[in-house]
């Protein structure tokens, strides 16, 4: 009886610690999952799975160390090991959907508001964001991953090496190739926006 | 001008030896990611003060990074997610 109470207390403590240390990473983690899977439901599943794994291995997690990198690493591994197999290669489908959407004339035609100055500034911002997202989503997942980790989440090369289980030299070369590839995709668009080389 | 930076430098590398500009290309990412050492930073900055193509490449690389971190929209976490994580953890012994 007393043993059970003790156990329950420690579980409560563990849960509280777990929530305090790891739940604040939920937002970046979900965004990472979404950028990997390109699907909100899949991202949801992947994040839940990551937290459950993290909970199982929480005893190995040293308090105060880099919780974000630790969770990102677990999520990346889950994605590779289980998720990727069952995923239906959504990248191309999603990209072409977005592409089709922006190529269709209906978008501008129906709204009619896009011509007012305020709307225009805002929609240009949105459009750039959408364009960057499409270009990024069209990259191979390994390239997409390093760009997200570095530019969106601000991980250092060393942290990225740990998350991805690759040497720092590989992080650097992969990032370099990923950026060249992204640059290529955005170059045409950038020129149309007036960013000439 | 249609000149593409990557292509320009591939040509330079064909000579067999590494030019100063080649070294700068390799430092571009380190510079924009804040990973360059003090020596690398000063080498880089001295070079781009005098070399217009490398200066422009640096600007472009910064712009590219800025596009991702400044314009890529973050997706909003569904409110139910944190709750269901907490619930599933509580179930776990």
PDB file of C-alpha atoms in Angstrom:
ATOM      1  CA  UNK A   1       0.000   0.000   0.000  1.00  0.00           C
ATOM      2  CA  UNK A   2       2.622   2.509   1.081  1.00  0.00           C
ATOM      3  CA  UNK A   3       4.806   1.344  -1.740  1.00  0.00           C
ATOM      4  CA  UNK A   4       2.078   2.095  -4.185  1.00  0.00           C
ATOM      5  CA  UNK A   5       1.592   5.582  -2.805  1.00  0.00           C
ATOM      6  CA  UNK A   6       5.285   6.227  -3.129  1.00  0.00           C
ATOM      7  CA  UNK A   7       5.209   5.083  -6.705  1.00  0.00           C
ATOM      8  CA  UNK A   8       2.276   7.284  -7.514  1.00  0.00           C
ATOM      9  CA  UNK A   9       3.920  10.300  -6.003  1.00  0.00           C
ATOM     10  CA  UNK A  10       7.051   9.797  -7.985  1.00  0.00           C
ATOM     11  CA  UNK A  11       4.985   9.405 -11.106  1.00  0.00           C
ATOM     12  CA  UNK A  12       3.315  12.706 -10.379  1.00  0.00           C
ATOM     13  CA  UNK A  13       6.670  14.312  -9.883  1.00  0.00           C
ATOM     14  CA  UNK A  14       7.976  12.746 -12.999  1.00  0.00           C
ATOM     15  CA  UNK A  15       4.956  13.922 -14.963  1.00  0.00           C
ATOM     16  CA  UNK A  16       5.284  17.437 -13.626  1.00  0.00           C
ATOM     17  CA  UNK A  17       8.954  17.554 -14.506  1.00  0.00           C
ATOM     18  CA  UNK A  18       8.279  16.076 -17.893  1.00  0.00           C
ATOM     19  CA  UNK A  19       5.647  18.657 -18.666  1.00  0.00           C
ATOM     20  CA  UNK A  20       7.723  21.541 -17.388  1.00  0.00           C
ATOM     21  CA  UNK A  21      10.855  20.559 -19.283  1.00  0.00           C
ATOM     22  CA  UNK A  22       9.547  19.105 -22.496  1.00  0.00           C
ATOM     23  CA  UNK A  23       6.141  20.539 -23.281  1.00  0.00           C
ATOM     24  CA  UNK A  24       7.504  24.033 -23.995  1.00  0.00           C
ATOM     25  CA  UNK A  25       9.159  22.498 -27.070  1.00  0.00           C
ATOM     26  CA  UNK A  26       5.773  21.490 -28.462  1.00  0.00           C
ATOM     27  CA  UNK A  27       5.479  24.390 -30.873  1.00  0.00           C
ATOM     28  CA  UNK A  28       8.844  24.020 -32.646  1.00  0.00           C
ATOM     29  CA  UNK A  29       8.503  20.258 -32.546  1.00  0.00           C
ATOM     30  CA  UNK A  30       5.117  20.303 -34.210  1.00  0.00           C
ATOM     31  CA  UNK A  31       6.385  22.707 -36.830  1.00  0.00           C
ATOM     32  CA  UNK A  32       9.329  20.430 -37.531  1.00  0.00           C
ATOM     33  CA  UNK A  33       7.009  17.427 -37.796  1.00  0.00           C
ATOM     34  CA  UNK A  34       4.782  19.324 -40.155  1.00  0.00           C
ATOM     35  CA  UNK A  35       7.680  20.341 -42.370  1.00  0.00           C
ATOM     36  CA  UNK A  36       8.836  16.731 -42.525  1.00  0.00           C
ATOM     37  CA  UNK A  37       5.486  15.085 -43.164  1.00  0.00           C
ATOM     38  CA  UNK A  38       3.685  17.998 -44.861  1.00  0.00           C
ATOM     39  CA  UNK A  39       0.486  16.796 -43.298  1.00  0.00           C
ATOM     40  CA  UNK A  40      -1.171  18.056 -40.138  1.00  0.00           C
ATOM     41  CA  UNK A  41      -2.561  14.701 -39.007  1.00  0.00           C
ATOM     42  CA  UNK A  42       0.746  12.969 -39.606  1.00  0.00           C
ATOM     43  CA  UNK A  43       2.524  15.738 -37.737  1.00  0.00           C
ATOM     44  CA  UNK A  44       0.100  15.261 -34.877  1.00  0.00           C
ATOM     45  CA  UNK A  45       0.783  11.524 -34.716  1.00  0.00           C
ATOM     46  CA  UNK A  46       4.503  11.959 -35.011  1.00  0.00           C
ATOM     47  CA  UNK A  47       4.641  14.502 -32.204  1.00  0.00           C
ATOM     48  CA  UNK A  48       2.529  12.326 -29.908  1.00  0.00           C
ATOM     49  CA  UNK A  49       4.725   9.360 -30.630  1.00  0.00           C
ATOM     50  CA  UNK A  50       7.798  11.458 -29.915  1.00  0.00           C
ATOM     51  CA  UNK A  51       6.494  12.573 -26.538  1.00  0.00           C
ATOM     52  CA  UNK A  52       5.529   9.053 -25.566  1.00  0.00           C
ATOM     53  CA  UNK A  53       9.000   7.808 -26.444  1.00  0.00           C
ATOM     54  CA  UNK A  54      10.542  10.700 -24.583  1.00  0.00           C
ATOM     55  CA  UNK A  55       8.439   9.792 -21.574  1.00  0.00           C
ATOM     56  CA  UNK A  56       9.643   6.205 -21.662  1.00  0.00           C
ATOM     57  CA  UNK A  57      13.244   7.333 -21.807  1.00  0.00           C
ATOM     58  CA  UNK A  58      12.851  10.321 -19.553  1.00  0.00           C
ATOM     59  CA  UNK A  59      15.077   8.772 -16.893  1.00  0.00           C
ATOM     60  CA  UNK A  60      17.949   9.038 -19.327  1.00  0.00           C
ATOM     61  CA  UNK A  61      17.312  12.681 -19.921  1.00  0.00           C
ATOM     62  CA  UNK A  62      19.503  14.911 -17.808  1.00  0.00           C
ATOM     63  CA  UNK A  63      17.613  17.784 -16.340  1.00  0.00           C
ATOM     64  CA  UNK A  64      18.665  21.153 -17.658  1.00  0.00           C
ATOM     65  CA  UNK A  65      20.334  19.786 -20.778  1.00  0.00           C
ATOM     66  CA  UNK A  66      19.165  20.606 -24.270  1.00  0.00           C
ATOM     67  CA  UNK A  67      15.582  19.345 -24.230  1.00  0.00           C
ATOM     68  CA  UNK A  68      14.830  20.785 -27.623  1.00  0.00           C
ATOM     69  CA  UNK A  69      17.670  19.007 -29.387  1.00  0.00           C
ATOM     70  CA  UNK A  70      16.837  15.784 -27.562  1.00  0.00           C
ATOM     71  CA  UNK A  71      13.202  15.841 -28.675  1.00  0.00           C
ATOM     72  CA  UNK A  72      14.109  16.810 -32.208  1.00  0.00           C
ATOM     73  CA  UNK A  73      16.438  13.846 -32.353  1.00  0.00           C
ATOM     74  CA  UNK A  74      13.750  11.456 -31.157  1.00  0.00           C
ATOM     75  CA  UNK A  75      11.292  12.867 -33.648  1.00  0.00           C
ATOM     76  CA  UNK A  76      13.756  12.645 -36.511  1.00  0.00           C
ATOM     77  CA  UNK A  77      14.470   8.999 -35.687  1.00  0.00           C
ATOM     78  CA  UNK A  78      10.789   8.149 -35.398  1.00  0.00           C
ATOM     79  CA  UNK A  79      10.202   9.760 -38.722  1.00  0.00           C
ATOM     80  CA  UNK A  80      12.949   7.738 -40.378  1.00  0.00           C
ATOM     81  CA  UNK A  81      12.247   4.428 -38.696  1.00  0.00           C
ATOM     82  CA  UNK A  82       8.526   4.129 -38.801  1.00  0.00           C
ATOM     83  CA  UNK A  83       6.867   7.043 -40.330  1.00  0.00           C
ATOM     84  CA  UNK A  84       8.629   7.380 -43.598  1.00  0.00           C
ATOM     85  CA  UNK A  85       7.752   3.832 -44.568  1.00  0.00           C
ATOM     86  CA  UNK A  86       4.036   4.341 -44.313  1.00  0.00           C
ATOM     87  CA  UNK A  87       4.018   7.895 -45.569  1.00  0.00           C
ATOM     88  CA  UNK A  88       2.506   8.332 -48.954  1.00  0.00           C
ATOM     89  CA  UNK A  89       5.185  10.652 -50.299  1.00  0.00           C
ATOM     90  CA  UNK A  90       3.076  13.741 -49.895  1.00  0.00           C
ATOM     91  CA  UNK A  91       5.744  16.215 -50.985  1.00  0.00           C
ATOM     92  CA  UNK A  92       5.032  16.204 -54.666  1.00  0.00           C
ATOM     93  CA  UNK A  93       1.287  16.111 -54.334  1.00  0.00           C
ATOM     94  CA  UNK A  94       1.271  19.035 -51.944  1.00  0.00           C
ATOM     95  CA  UNK A  95       3.614  21.059 -54.053  1.00  0.00           C
ATOM     96  CA  UNK A  96       1.611  20.622 -57.191  1.00  0.00           C
ATOM     97  CA  UNK A  97      -1.542  21.511 -55.323  1.00  0.00           C
ATOM     98  CA  UNK A  98      -0.065  24.753 -54.132  1.00  0.00           C
ATOM     99  CA  UNK A  99       1.398  25.386 -57.536  1.00  0.00           C
ATOM    100  CA  UNK A 100      -1.929  24.786 -59.229  1.00  0.00           C
ATOM    101  CA  UNK A 101      -3.646  27.054 -56.800  1.00  0.00           C
ATOM    102  CA  UNK A 102      -1.380  29.977 -57.463  1.00  0.00           C
ATOM    103  CA  UNK A 103      -1.334  29.480 -61.147  1.00  0.00           C
ATOM    104  CA  UNK A 104      -5.074  29.566 -61.417  1.00  0.00           C
ATOM    105  CA  UNK A 105      -6.552  32.913 -62.324  1.00  0.00           C
ATOM    106  CA  UNK A 106      -9.540  32.494 -60.049  1.00  0.00           C
ATOM    107  CA  UNK A 107      -7.537  33.575 -57.057  1.00  0.00           C
ATOM    108  CA  UNK A 108      -7.095  37.154 -58.111  1.00  0.00           C
ATOM    109  CA  UNK A 109     -10.238  37.359 -60.149  1.00  0.00           C
ATOM    110  CA  UNK A 110     -12.683  36.680 -57.380  1.00  0.00           C
ATOM    111  CA  UNK A 111     -11.327  38.698 -54.513  1.00  0.00           C
ATOM    112  CA  UNK A 112     -10.888  41.952 -56.332  1.00  0.00           C
ATOM    113  CA  UNK A 113      -9.525  43.567 -53.155  1.00  0.00           C
ATOM    114  CA  UNK A 114      -5.919  42.781 -53.879  1.00  0.00           C
ATOM    115  CA  UNK A 115      -5.436  46.152 -55.511  1.00  0.00           C
ATOM    116  CA  UNK A 116      -5.702  48.305 -52.392  1.00  0.00           C
ATOM    117  CA  UNK A 117      -2.307  49.286 -51.059  1.00  0.00           C
ATOM    118  CA  UNK A 118      -2.567  47.787 -47.580  1.00  0.00           C
ATOM    119  CA  UNK A 119      -3.813  44.477 -48.802  1.00  0.00           C
ATOM    120  CA  UNK A 120      -1.079  44.410 -51.337  1.00  0.00           C
ATOM    121  CA  UNK A 121       1.739  44.787 -48.858  1.00  0.00           C
ATOM    122  CA  UNK A 122       0.265  42.078 -46.724  1.00  0.00           C
ATOM    123  CA  UNK A 123      -0.382  39.731 -49.584  1.00  0.00           C
ATOM    124  CA  UNK A 124       3.122  40.226 -50.940  1.00  0.00           C
ATOM    125  CA  UNK A 125       4.439  39.096 -47.561  1.00  0.00           C
ATOM    126  CA  UNK A 126       2.117  36.124 -47.663  1.00  0.00           C
ATOM    127  CA  UNK A 127       3.069  35.336 -51.198  1.00  0.00           C
ATOM    128  CA  UNK A 128       6.769  35.332 -50.376  1.00  0.00           C
ATOM    129  CA  UNK A 129       6.055  33.009 -47.477  1.00  0.00           C
ATOM    130  CA  UNK A 130       4.046  30.687 -49.680  1.00  0.00           C
ATOM    131  CA  UNK A 131       6.720  30.718 -52.328  1.00  0.00           C
ATOM    132  CA  UNK A 132       9.434  29.890 -49.815  1.00  0.00           C
ATOM    133  CA  UNK A 133       7.268  27.100 -48.415  1.00  0.00           C
ATOM    134  CA  UNK A 134       6.652  25.596 -51.858  1.00  0.00           C
ATOM    135  CA  UNK A 135      10.322  25.752 -52.758  1.00  0.00           C
ATOM    136  CA  UNK A 136      11.295  24.202 -49.446  1.00  0.00           C
ATOM    137  CA  UNK A 137       8.673  21.473 -49.641  1.00  0.00           C
ATOM    138  CA  UNK A 138       9.915  20.527 -53.080  1.00  0.00           C
ATOM    139  CA  UNK A 139      13.391  19.749 -51.703  1.00  0.00           C
ATOM    140  CA  UNK A 140      14.374  16.208 -50.742  1.00  0.00           C
ATOM    141  CA  UNK A 141      13.595  15.607 -47.093  1.00  0.00           C
ATOM    142  CA  UNK A 142      17.265  15.550 -46.016  1.00  0.00           C
ATOM    143  CA  UNK A 143      17.813  18.973 -47.517  1.00  0.00           C
ATOM    144  CA  UNK A 144      14.593  20.311 -46.096  1.00  0.00           C
ATOM    145  CA  UNK A 145      15.565  19.047 -42.681  1.00  0.00           C
ATOM    146  CA  UNK A 146      18.904  20.845 -42.429  1.00  0.00           C
ATOM    147  CA  UNK A 147      17.409  24.113 -43.595  1.00  0.00           C
ATOM    148  CA  UNK A 148      14.593  23.920 -41.054  1.00  0.00           C
ATOM    149  CA  UNK A 149      16.928  23.009 -38.229  1.00  0.00           C
ATOM    150  CA  UNK A 150      19.409  25.722 -39.078  1.00  0.00           C
ATOM    151  CA  UNK A 151      17.398  28.637 -40.387  1.00  0.00           C
ATOM    152  CA  UNK A 152      14.055  28.192 -38.731  1.00  0.00           C
ATOM    153  CA  UNK A 153      15.019  26.674 -35.407  1.00  0.00           C
ATOM    154  CA  UNK A 154      18.468  28.174 -35.068  1.00  0.00           C
ATOM    155  CA  UNK A 155      20.306  25.014 -34.056  1.00  0.00           C
ATOM    156  CA  UNK A 156      24.102  25.134 -34.176  1.00  0.00           C
ATOM    157  CA  UNK A 157      26.010  22.786 -36.481  1.00  0.00           C
ATOM    158  CA  UNK A 158      27.026  20.758 -33.468  1.00  0.00           C
ATOM    159  CA  UNK A 159      23.446  20.347 -32.309  1.00  0.00           C
ATOM    160  CA  UNK A 160      22.388  19.440 -35.823  1.00  0.00           C
ATOM    161  CA  UNK A 161      25.094  16.803 -35.991  1.00  0.00           C
ATOM    162  CA  UNK A 162      23.712  15.260 -32.799  1.00  0.00           C
ATOM    163  CA  UNK A 163      20.107  15.440 -33.919  1.00  0.00           C
ATOM    164  CA  UNK A 164      20.864  13.886 -37.284  1.00  0.00           C
ATOM    165  CA  UNK A 165      23.590  11.511 -36.169  1.00  0.00           C
ATOM    166  CA  UNK A 166      26.037  12.692 -38.780  1.00  0.00           C
ATOM    167  CA  UNK A 167      29.470  14.356 -38.570  1.00  0.00           C
ATOM    168  CA  UNK A 168      29.634  18.162 -38.576  1.00  0.00           C
ATOM    169  CA  UNK A 169      31.376  18.046 -41.956  1.00  0.00           C
ATOM    170  CA  UNK A 170      28.338  16.302 -43.398  1.00  0.00           C
ATOM    171  CA  UNK A 171      26.051  18.876 -41.805  1.00  0.00           C
ATOM    172  CA  UNK A 172      28.023  21.601 -43.542  1.00  0.00           C
ATOM    173  CA  UNK A 173      28.095  20.013 -46.954  1.00  0.00           C
ATOM    174  CA  UNK A 174      24.453  18.994 -46.789  1.00  0.00           C
ATOM    175  CA  UNK A 175      23.445  22.484 -45.757  1.00  0.00           C
ATOM    176  CA  UNK A 176      25.485  23.947 -48.568  1.00  0.00           C
ATOM    177  CA  UNK A 177      23.884  21.699 -51.164  1.00  0.00           C
ATOM    178  CA  UNK A 178      20.446  22.247 -49.688  1.00  0.00           C
ATOM    179  CA  UNK A 179      20.842  26.001 -49.916  1.00  0.00           C
ATOM    180  CA  UNK A 180      22.071  25.843 -53.490  1.00  0.00           C
ATOM    181  CA  UNK A 181      19.068  23.793 -54.363  1.00  0.00           C
ATOM    182  CA  UNK A 182      16.686  26.152 -52.590  1.00  0.00           C
ATOM    183  CA  UNK A 183      18.399  29.123 -54.180  1.00  0.00           C
ATOM    184  CA  UNK A 184      17.890  27.627 -57.601  1.00  0.00           C
ATOM    185  CA  UNK A 185      14.203  27.120 -56.955  1.00  0.00           C
ATOM    186  CA  UNK A 186      13.754  30.617 -55.629  1.00  0.00           C
ATOM    187  CA  UNK A 187      15.961  32.366 -58.138  1.00  0.00           C
ATOM    188  CA  UNK A 188      13.350  32.660 -60.813  1.00  0.00           C
ATOM    189  CA  UNK A 189      10.876  33.939 -58.299  1.00  0.00           C
ATOM    190  CA  UNK A 190      13.396  36.327 -56.748  1.00  0.00           C
ATOM    191  CA  UNK A 191      14.057  37.869 -60.128  1.00  0.00           C
ATOM    192  CA  UNK A 192      10.383  38.486 -60.662  1.00  0.00           C
ATOM    193  CA  UNK A 193      10.344  40.231 -57.287  1.00  0.00           C
ATOM    194  CA  UNK A 194      13.221  42.480 -58.246  1.00  0.00           C
ATOM    195  CA  UNK A 195      16.018  40.737 -56.362  1.00  0.00           C
ATOM    196  CA  UNK A 196      18.396  40.523 -59.244  1.00  0.00           C
ATOM    197  CA  UNK A 197      21.694  38.790 -58.854  1.00  0.00           C
TER     198      UNK A 197
ATOM    199  CA  UNK B   1      23.371  39.750 -65.604  1.00  0.00           C
ATOM    200  CA  UNK B   2      22.623  36.085 -65.650  1.00  0.00           C
ATOM    201  CA  UNK B   3      25.864  35.010 -64.023  1.00  0.00           C
ATOM    202  CA  UNK B   4      25.264  32.349 -61.440  1.00  0.00           C
ATOM    203  CA  UNK B   5      27.534  32.306 -58.498  1.00  0.00           C
ATOM    204  CA  UNK B   6      27.862  28.572 -58.149  1.00  0.00           C
ATOM    205  CA  UNK B   7      28.813  28.162 -61.771  1.00  0.00           C
ATOM    206  CA  UNK B   8      31.415  30.880 -61.671  1.00  0.00           C
ATOM    207  CA  UNK B   9      33.153  29.112 -58.871  1.00  0.00           C
ATOM    208  CA  UNK B  10      33.048  25.717 -60.390  1.00  0.00           C
ATOM    209  CA  UNK B  11      35.031  27.187 -63.240  1.00  0.00           C
ATOM    210  CA  UNK B  12      37.590  28.642 -60.883  1.00  0.00           C
ATOM    211  CA  UNK B  13      38.086  25.301 -59.171  1.00  0.00           C
ATOM    212  CA  UNK B  14      39.009  23.703 -62.468  1.00  0.00           C
ATOM    213  CA  UNK B  15      42.428  25.348 -62.375  1.00  0.00           C
ATOM    214  CA  UNK B  16      43.460  22.807 -59.797  1.00  0.00           C
ATOM    215  CA  UNK B  17      44.331  25.250 -57.033  1.00  0.00           C
ATOM    216  CA  UNK B  18      41.938  26.983 -54.750  1.00  0.00           C
ATOM    217  CA  UNK B  19      41.523  30.679 -55.309  1.00  0.00           C
ATOM    218  CA  UNK B  20      40.700  33.110 -52.545  1.00  0.00           C
ATOM    219  CA  UNK B  21      37.146  33.349 -53.829  1.00  0.00           C
ATOM    220  CA  UNK B  22      36.797  29.572 -53.559  1.00  0.00           C
ATOM    221  CA  UNK B  23      37.736  29.764 -49.922  1.00  0.00           C
ATOM    222  CA  UNK B  24      35.171  32.498 -49.442  1.00  0.00           C
ATOM    223  CA  UNK B  25      32.418  30.321 -50.938  1.00  0.00           C
ATOM    224  CA  UNK B  26      33.225  27.655 -48.408  1.00  0.00           C
ATOM    225  CA  UNK B  27      32.936  30.180 -45.619  1.00  0.00           C
ATOM    226  CA  UNK B  28      29.616  31.653 -46.750  1.00  0.00           C
ATOM    227  CA  UNK B  29      27.440  29.318 -44.742  1.00  0.00           C
ATOM    228  CA  UNK B  30      29.657  29.501 -41.679  1.00  0.00           C
ATOM    229  CA  UNK B  31      29.443  33.276 -41.807  1.00  0.00           C
ATOM    230  CA  UNK B  32      25.693  33.574 -42.125  1.00  0.00           C
ATOM    231  CA  UNK B  33      25.149  30.872 -39.513  1.00  0.00           C
ATOM    232  CA  UNK B  34      27.503  32.482 -37.033  1.00  0.00           C
ATOM    233  CA  UNK B  35      29.785  29.439 -37.036  1.00  0.00           C
ATOM    234  CA  UNK B  36      32.964  31.023 -38.403  1.00  0.00           C
ATOM    235  CA  UNK B  37      35.980  31.381 -36.141  1.00  0.00           C
ATOM    236  CA  UNK B  38      37.460  34.800 -35.437  1.00  0.00           C
ATOM    237  CA  UNK B  39      40.206  34.182 -38.013  1.00  0.00           C
ATOM    238  CA  UNK B  40      37.712  33.031 -40.610  1.00  0.00           C
ATOM    239  CA  UNK B  41      35.566  36.076 -39.979  1.00  0.00           C
ATOM    240  CA  UNK B  42      38.403  38.509 -40.438  1.00  0.00           C
ATOM    241  CA  UNK B  43      39.656  36.686 -43.550  1.00  0.00           C
ATOM    242  CA  UNK B  44      36.147  36.779 -44.957  1.00  0.00           C
ATOM    243  CA  UNK B  45      35.441  40.402 -44.124  1.00  0.00           C
ATOM    244  CA  UNK B  46      38.744  41.614 -45.520  1.00  0.00           C
ATOM    245  CA  UNK B  47      38.108  39.767 -48.747  1.00  0.00           C
ATOM    246  CA  UNK B  48      34.558  40.970 -49.345  1.00  0.00           C
ATOM    247  CA  UNK B  49      35.592  44.567 -48.798  1.00  0.00           C
ATOM    248  CA  UNK B  50      37.523  44.344 -52.026  1.00  0.00           C
ATOM    249  CA  UNK B  51      35.756  41.644 -54.004  1.00  0.00           C
ATOM    250  CA  UNK B  52      32.395  42.668 -55.378  1.00  0.00           C
ATOM    251  CA  UNK B  53      31.198  39.192 -56.541  1.00  0.00           C
ATOM    252  CA  UNK B  54      31.940  37.702 -53.129  1.00  0.00           C
ATOM    253  CA  UNK B  55      30.295  40.649 -51.418  1.00  0.00           C
ATOM    254  CA  UNK B  56      27.199  40.036 -53.506  1.00  0.00           C
ATOM    255  CA  UNK B  57      27.225  36.317 -52.812  1.00  0.00           C
ATOM    256  CA  UNK B  58      27.293  37.085 -49.136  1.00  0.00           C
ATOM    257  CA  UNK B  59      24.311  39.405 -49.518  1.00  0.00           C
ATOM    258  CA  UNK B  60      22.438  36.734 -51.447  1.00  0.00           C
ATOM    259  CA  UNK B  61      23.192  34.059 -48.905  1.00  0.00           C
ATOM    260  CA  UNK B  62      21.965  36.297 -46.101  1.00  0.00           C
ATOM    261  CA  UNK B  63      18.830  37.059 -48.082  1.00  0.00           C
ATOM    262  CA  UNK B  64      18.172  33.372 -48.576  1.00  0.00           C
ATOM    263  CA  UNK B  65      18.460  32.650 -44.885  1.00  0.00           C
ATOM    264  CA  UNK B  66      16.262  35.654 -44.165  1.00  0.00           C
ATOM    265  CA  UNK B  67      13.598  34.338 -46.503  1.00  0.00           C
ATOM    266  CA  UNK B  68      13.353  31.112 -44.578  1.00  0.00           C
ATOM    267  CA  UNK B  69      13.499  32.506 -41.061  1.00  0.00           C
ATOM    268  CA  UNK B  70      11.529  35.626 -41.806  1.00  0.00           C
ATOM    269  CA  UNK B  71       8.861  34.509 -44.205  1.00  0.00           C
ATOM    270  CA  UNK B  72       8.134  30.859 -43.700  1.00  0.00           C
ATOM    271  CA  UNK B  73       4.883  30.733 -41.807  1.00  0.00           C
ATOM    272  CA  UNK B  74       4.741  28.697 -38.658  1.00  0.00           C
ATOM    273  CA  UNK B  75       1.893  26.276 -38.374  1.00  0.00           C
ATOM    274  CA  UNK B  76      -0.341  26.598 -35.353  1.00  0.00           C
ATOM    275  CA  UNK B  77      -0.305  23.706 -32.941  1.00  0.00           C
ATOM    276  CA  UNK B  78      -3.791  22.256 -32.492  1.00  0.00           C
ATOM    277  CA  UNK B  79      -5.009  22.975 -28.977  1.00  0.00           C
ATOM    278  CA  UNK B  80      -5.969  19.377 -28.447  1.00  0.00           C
ATOM    279  CA  UNK B  81      -2.422  18.131 -28.959  1.00  0.00           C
ATOM    280  CA  UNK B  82      -0.929  19.177 -25.616  1.00  0.00           C
ATOM    281  CA  UNK B  83      -3.993  17.832 -23.830  1.00  0.00           C
ATOM    282  CA  UNK B  84      -3.880  14.473 -25.510  1.00  0.00           C
ATOM    283  CA  UNK B  85      -0.145  14.162 -24.856  1.00  0.00           C
ATOM    284  CA  UNK B  86      -0.739  14.862 -21.168  1.00  0.00           C
ATOM    285  CA  UNK B  87      -3.613  12.390 -21.101  1.00  0.00           C
ATOM    286  CA  UNK B  88      -1.608   9.634 -22.747  1.00  0.00           C
ATOM    287  CA  UNK B  89       1.284  10.203 -20.407  1.00  0.00           C
ATOM    288  CA  UNK B  90      -0.932   9.960 -17.385  1.00  0.00           C
ATOM    289  CA  UNK B  91      -2.156   6.608 -18.645  1.00  0.00           C
ATOM    290  CA  UNK B  92       1.396   5.394 -19.008  1.00  0.00           C
ATOM    291  CA  UNK B  93       2.738   3.605 -15.978  1.00  0.00           C
TER     292      UNK B  93
END
